[in-house]
DNA sequence: TTGAAAGCGCTAACAA
DNA sequence: TTGTTAGCGCTTTCAA
């Protein structure tokens, strides 16, 4: 059996308080006692029971990370970074997968319960404003990506409008005239923002806005991108470029285009969004918006931490809306590599 | 403040025991009392404090999943499935990332502590036999993939030798004569097994074993595959096929080959291992060994569960070594698609 | 500086 | 059928 504080105290011939003091580095302990306690600690191989400690301290040591699914590369990469950031602050991360359904997103919020976690980071897909009513105020909450407009909740994201405008501006800049967009979705706030940026860029470039070239995607998987692309290719006048609202859609779109016999980027230029690791190695490699994922993870965990502290101090700490930086990675799907192809691998 | 059992009892005018009975569905409760308790439960919005419950029950409600990194597609996909399987048995999953280093793998085992978790599933990369000494027997442990030979620990994996033999047999079957292998690694048991299968297949096909065509990879990222491929292409007589020990290596290898001006599969056929989602959409799509990841996740969680129960019953439950099924997905990287290219997307 | 003891929220043995 | 109560392992007040 694992040793308890009591066992250690008995072995060292002191009280549990003394052992606790040694373990936690509190107060002054008589050198002789300290020595004996440390010895007892070593021989018993004592390890504190975190559950009991947290029960007593009224903190749990956990934060929840609520996301659609870990097997989606963007979320896998984000989760890896969140876990690392959380660990630095002494938190373990509980991951809850929702498949992006409203039901499961809501139940994740309630099921975790306030006892279970010190805070939650969520990347919702379908959650509506009213769903927050029940949960809000129990523990610090921060939204990553999507933003529930009407609820005062901390939020971390890149400037989606600007990012989309940058991506589409790049396509216009390399001379594309019929630029399509894949990923419109009435239920996703970020989709509207990206669409807005797309439109801004077209207008800026003096290109017409053709509704025909905007394709909706209910889900953002590779499959959906391929399907959307096939629709576009069936048009009378197909596009000469396409801006996809995430990398998976772009990968699927490229696949469908190539199956259709098109050359990328000559016949069709493609831009993605997320800069998942996959995008740097795809053939052709994918031009994409690269959000600073570390910055997102760091900011989210930091907000949980600060709001937790702020609550304790009863300070009023205004709702935060943090914008993290991004860049545009220009790769082969928009600008063919001619020379130097043989010598260099894709940039990271 | 969140309501406790006591609050509910007070409100309903009964004892905590009665409330507990209702909450846990134990025993018989007088209908009248049940009604009042349920009402009190609803008005207070009572939610059990899982930490306290587990402290009392002597279980933690957590299992650990120790893996190199969540951003690696195979592990992201596996983690998604493990979490789902664990949830069905009432467990939350704590993910520990080790970057595949022995140090962090070891510390994951000890840091989690026996109090924190009811069991652990690990997918080690560098852990040595002696590292298990300290941890073993504290909680149920199951290894996924790599296998520590000398330690009696439950293990779940596919038949790596057979899988590799199948993959390489396929390459020989389509007429390839100079079949290379990327991924040899003295520290990985699975690498040796896959190499063994590779050799078996060559022998079976009457092909010579050329040491020249076996390339070591310390890491299994896309980058390493590209680098290994460049080495192979620098050989006097380059290979006409390559078997990569995972999909990422294969993706990298394809990239390097294409940059070198080769056509896949005409000049070079490529086979991967893992069937990550990416492999079905890469261009060309990747022929790969497809382990049944659900079966792996399910078996691993099941073993934790059974061994936990077995310990309680003091039954002797022999160490398990479970082999899960796999298939070979034949795709464009070995067999060019000629017709029907236009109509169908890649199969899943 | 250390000890005794209460109590975090819950479960379960025992009593009523 | 329900109530009382001890105690899971820990922290922490209060007293010594």
mmCIF file of C-alpha atoms in Angstrom, chain A residues 2-3 46-52 54-55 60-62 69-73 76-77 79-81 83-84 87 92-97 99 104 109-116 138 221-224 226 230 251-252 254-255 258-261 264 277-278 280-285 332 337 341-346, chain B residues 2-3 47-52 54-55 60-62 69-73 75-77 79-81 83-84 87 92-97 99 104 109-116 138 221-224 226 230 251-252 254-255 258-261 264 277-278 280-285 332 337 341-346:
data_model
loop_
_atom_site.group_PDB
_atom_site.id
_atom_site.type_symbol
_atom_site.label_atom_id
_atom_site.label_comp_id
_atom_site.label_asym_id
_atom_site.label_seq_id
_atom_site.Cartn_x
_atom_site.Cartn_y
_atom_site.Cartn_z
ATOM 1 C CA UNK A 2 1.056 3.509 -0.679
ATOM 2 C CA UNK A 3 2.292 5.365 2.376
ATOM 3 C CA UNK A 46 5.841 8.762 0.218
ATOM 4 C CA UNK A 47 3.981 10.595 -2.511
ATOM 5 C CA UNK A 48 1.210 13.032 -1.655
ATOM 6 C CA UNK A 49 -2.314 12.083 -2.609
ATOM 7 C CA UNK A 50 -3.211 14.909 -4.937
ATOM 8 C CA UNK A 51 -6.893 14.202 -4.840
ATOM 9 C CA UNK A 52 -7.009 14.552 -1.086
ATOM 10 C CA UNK A 54 -7.036 19.296 -3.716
ATOM 11 C CA UNK A 55 -10.199 18.342 -1.900
ATOM 12 C CA UNK A 60 -8.791 20.509 -8.431
ATOM 13 C CA UNK A 61 -5.552 20.785 -10.343
ATOM 14 C CA UNK A 62 -7.353 20.229 -13.617
ATOM 15 C CA UNK A 69 -11.895 15.859 -31.937
ATOM 16 C CA UNK A 70 -8.289 15.122 -31.218
ATOM 17 C CA UNK A 71 -7.749 13.348 -34.500
ATOM 18 C CA UNK A 72 -8.260 16.600 -36.391
ATOM 19 C CA UNK A 73 -4.712 17.827 -36.938
ATOM 20 C CA UNK A 76 -4.163 17.699 -32.018
ATOM 21 C CA UNK A 77 -1.498 20.329 -32.443
ATOM 22 C CA UNK A 79 -3.954 20.289 -27.552
ATOM 23 C CA UNK A 80 -0.281 19.378 -27.463
ATOM 24 C CA UNK A 81 0.568 23.018 -26.832
ATOM 25 C CA UNK A 83 -1.083 20.592 -22.279
ATOM 26 C CA UNK A 84 2.461 21.864 -22.233
ATOM 27 C CA UNK A 87 1.734 21.806 -17.084
ATOM 28 C CA UNK A 92 -3.343 18.616 -15.760
ATOM 29 C CA UNK A 93 -5.566 18.821 -18.791
ATOM 30 C CA UNK A 94 -8.781 16.889 -19.209
ATOM 31 C CA UNK A 95 -9.758 16.591 -22.833
ATOM 32 C CA UNK A 96 -13.396 16.393 -23.784
ATOM 33 C CA UNK A 97 -14.304 15.588 -27.376
ATOM 34 C CA UNK A 99 -17.530 16.002 -32.411
ATOM 35 C CA UNK A 104 -22.011 17.330 -26.534
ATOM 36 C CA UNK A 109 -19.617 22.105 -19.844
ATOM 37 C CA UNK A 110 -21.994 20.710 -17.290
ATOM 38 C CA UNK A 111 -20.614 17.184 -16.949
ATOM 39 C CA UNK A 112 -17.185 18.415 -16.029
ATOM 40 C CA UNK A 113 -18.857 20.156 -13.197
ATOM 41 C CA UNK A 114 -17.374 22.934 -11.187
ATOM 42 C CA UNK A 115 -15.748 20.530 -8.719
ATOM 43 C CA UNK A 116 -13.796 18.754 -11.338
ATOM 44 C CA UNK A 138 -18.693 28.814 -11.923
ATOM 45 C CA UNK A 221 -12.905 17.554 -43.187
ATOM 46 C CA UNK A 222 -10.857 16.575 -46.226
ATOM 47 C CA UNK A 223 -13.859 14.854 -47.648
ATOM 48 C CA UNK A 224 -15.933 18.007 -47.571
ATOM 49 C CA UNK A 226 -13.111 17.423 -52.136
ATOM 50 C CA UNK A 230 -16.145 18.968 -57.419
ATOM 51 C CA UNK A 251 -6.185 19.147 -48.967
ATOM 52 C CA UNK A 252 -9.471 17.665 -50.098
ATOM 53 C CA UNK A 254 -6.439 19.723 -54.112
ATOM 54 C CA UNK A 255 -7.158 16.032 -54.331
ATOM 55 C CA UNK A 258 -5.851 16.747 -59.379
ATOM 56 C CA UNK A 259 -8.275 13.892 -59.977
ATOM 57 C CA UNK A 260 -10.020 16.234 -62.379
ATOM 58 C CA UNK A 261 -6.786 16.617 -64.283
ATOM 59 C CA UNK A 264 -1.738 23.147 -59.166
ATOM 60 C CA UNK A 277 2.129 20.190 -40.198
ATOM 61 C CA UNK A 278 0.639 18.232 -43.047
ATOM 62 C CA UNK A 280 4.173 21.799 -45.410
ATOM 63 C CA UNK A 281 4.646 18.323 -46.894
ATOM 64 C CA UNK A 282 1.622 17.870 -49.099
ATOM 65 C CA UNK A 283 2.263 17.632 -52.828
ATOM 66 C CA UNK A 284 2.140 20.398 -53.773
ATOM 67 C CA UNK A 285 2.872 21.992 -50.434
ATOM 68 C CA UNK A 332 3.837 25.610 -53.972
ATOM 69 C CA UNK A 337 8.843 26.266 -57.251
ATOM 70 C CA UNK A 341 13.526 22.278 -56.072
ATOM 71 C CA UNK A 342 16.137 19.627 -55.930
ATOM 72 C CA UNK A 343 18.134 21.001 -53.098
ATOM 73 C CA UNK A 344 15.779 22.144 -50.400
ATOM 74 C CA UNK A 345 13.004 20.444 -48.513
ATOM 75 C CA UNK A 346 9.882 22.411 -47.731
ATOM 76 C CA UNK B 2 -22.072 24.638 -5.305
ATOM 77 C CA UNK B 3 -24.523 22.594 -3.294
ATOM 78 C CA UNK B 47 -23.721 17.802 -8.755
ATOM 79 C CA UNK B 48 -21.626 15.224 -6.942
ATOM 80 C CA UNK B 49 -18.068 16.145 -6.134
ATOM 81 C CA UNK B 50 -16.200 13.463 -8.005
ATOM 82 C CA UNK B 51 -12.950 14.085 -6.230
ATOM 83 C CA UNK B 52 -14.518 13.481 -2.874
ATOM 84 C CA UNK B 54 -13.264 8.929 -5.522
ATOM 85 C CA UNK B 55 -11.250 9.706 -2.424
ATOM 86 C CA UNK B 60 -9.448 8.050 -8.875
ATOM 87 C CA UNK B 61 -11.564 7.942 -11.980
ATOM 88 C CA UNK B 62 -8.543 8.650 -14.157
ATOM 89 C CA UNK B 69 3.131 13.797 -28.713
ATOM 90 C CA UNK B 70 -0.439 14.542 -29.517
ATOM 91 C CA UNK B 71 0.410 16.460 -32.657
ATOM 92 C CA UNK B 72 1.678 13.289 -34.309
ATOM 93 C CA UNK B 73 -1.325 12.123 -36.322
ATOM 94 C CA UNK B 75 -1.172 9.405 -31.623
ATOM 95 C CA UNK B 76 -3.837 12.041 -32.074
ATOM 96 C CA UNK B 77 -6.067 9.464 -33.678
ATOM 97 C CA UNK B 79 -5.852 9.255 -28.210
ATOM 98 C CA UNK B 80 -9.238 10.201 -29.606
ATOM 99 C CA UNK B 81 -10.236 6.550 -29.551
ATOM 100 C CA UNK B 83 -10.641 8.751 -24.622
ATOM 101 C CA UNK B 84 -13.874 7.514 -26.115
ATOM 102 C CA UNK B 87 -15.355 7.339 -21.138
ATOM 103 C CA UNK B 92 -11.303 10.414 -17.693
ATOM 104 C CA UNK B 93 -8.019 10.310 -19.522
ATOM 105 C CA UNK B 94 -4.933 12.226 -18.479
ATOM 106 C CA UNK B 95 -2.546 12.681 -21.346
ATOM 107 C CA UNK B 96 1.146 12.890 -20.707
ATOM 108 C CA UNK B 97 3.442 13.847 -23.551
ATOM 109 C CA UNK B 99 8.476 13.615 -26.812
ATOM 110 C CA UNK B 104 10.122 11.988 -19.659
ATOM 111 C CA UNK B 109 5.211 6.937 -14.766
ATOM 112 C CA UNK B 110 6.294 8.192 -11.395
ATOM 113 C CA UNK B 111 4.853 11.715 -11.475
ATOM 114 C CA UNK B 112 1.360 10.477 -12.106
ATOM 115 C CA UNK B 113 1.679 8.567 -8.919
ATOM 116 C CA UNK B 114 -0.470 5.703 -7.888
ATOM 117 C CA UNK B 115 -3.052 7.951 -6.231
ATOM 118 C CA UNK B 116 -3.719 9.919 -9.312
ATOM 119 C CA UNK B 138 1.139 -0.143 -8.296
ATOM 120 C CA UNK B 221 8.696 12.574 -38.637
ATOM 121 C CA UNK B 222 8.061 13.690 -42.202
ATOM 122 C CA UNK B 223 11.360 15.455 -42.204
ATOM 123 C CA UNK B 224 13.279 12.270 -41.398
ATOM 124 C CA UNK B 226 12.563 13.085 -46.689
ATOM 125 C CA UNK B 230 17.508 11.750 -50.317
ATOM 126 C CA UNK B 251 4.964 11.292 -46.727
ATOM 127 C CA UNK B 252 8.410 12.783 -46.354
ATOM 128 C CA UNK B 254 7.306 10.929 -51.337
ATOM 129 C CA UNK B 255 8.030 14.616 -51.070
ATOM 130 C CA UNK B 258 8.915 14.121 -56.251
ATOM 131 C CA UNK B 259 11.333 16.985 -55.676
ATOM 132 C CA UNK B 260 13.943 14.721 -57.236
ATOM 133 C CA UNK B 261 11.778 14.461 -60.308
ATOM 134 C CA UNK B 264 5.156 7.759 -58.033
ATOM 135 C CA UNK B 277 -6.202 9.965 -42.222
ATOM 136 C CA UNK B 278 -3.696 12.020 -44.134
ATOM 137 C CA UNK B 280 -5.904 8.582 -47.859
ATOM 138 C CA UNK B 281 -5.764 12.117 -49.258
ATOM 139 C CA UNK B 282 -2.100 12.632 -50.013
ATOM 140 C CA UNK B 283 -1.159 13.025 -53.665
ATOM 141 C CA UNK B 284 -0.628 10.302 -54.589
ATOM 142 C CA UNK B 285 -2.656 8.574 -51.910
ATOM 143 C CA UNK B 332 -2.038 5.133 -55.681
ATOM 144 C CA UNK B 337 -5.262 4.668 -60.777
ATOM 145 C CA UNK B 341 -10.029 8.606 -61.474
ATOM 146 C CA UNK B 342 -12.508 11.249 -62.270
ATOM 147 C CA UNK B 343 -15.465 9.771 -60.554
ATOM 148 C CA UNK B 344 -14.382 8.504 -57.190
ATOM 149 C CA UNK B 345 -12.658 10.153 -54.288
ATOM 150 C CA UNK B 346 -10.096 8.150 -52.369
#
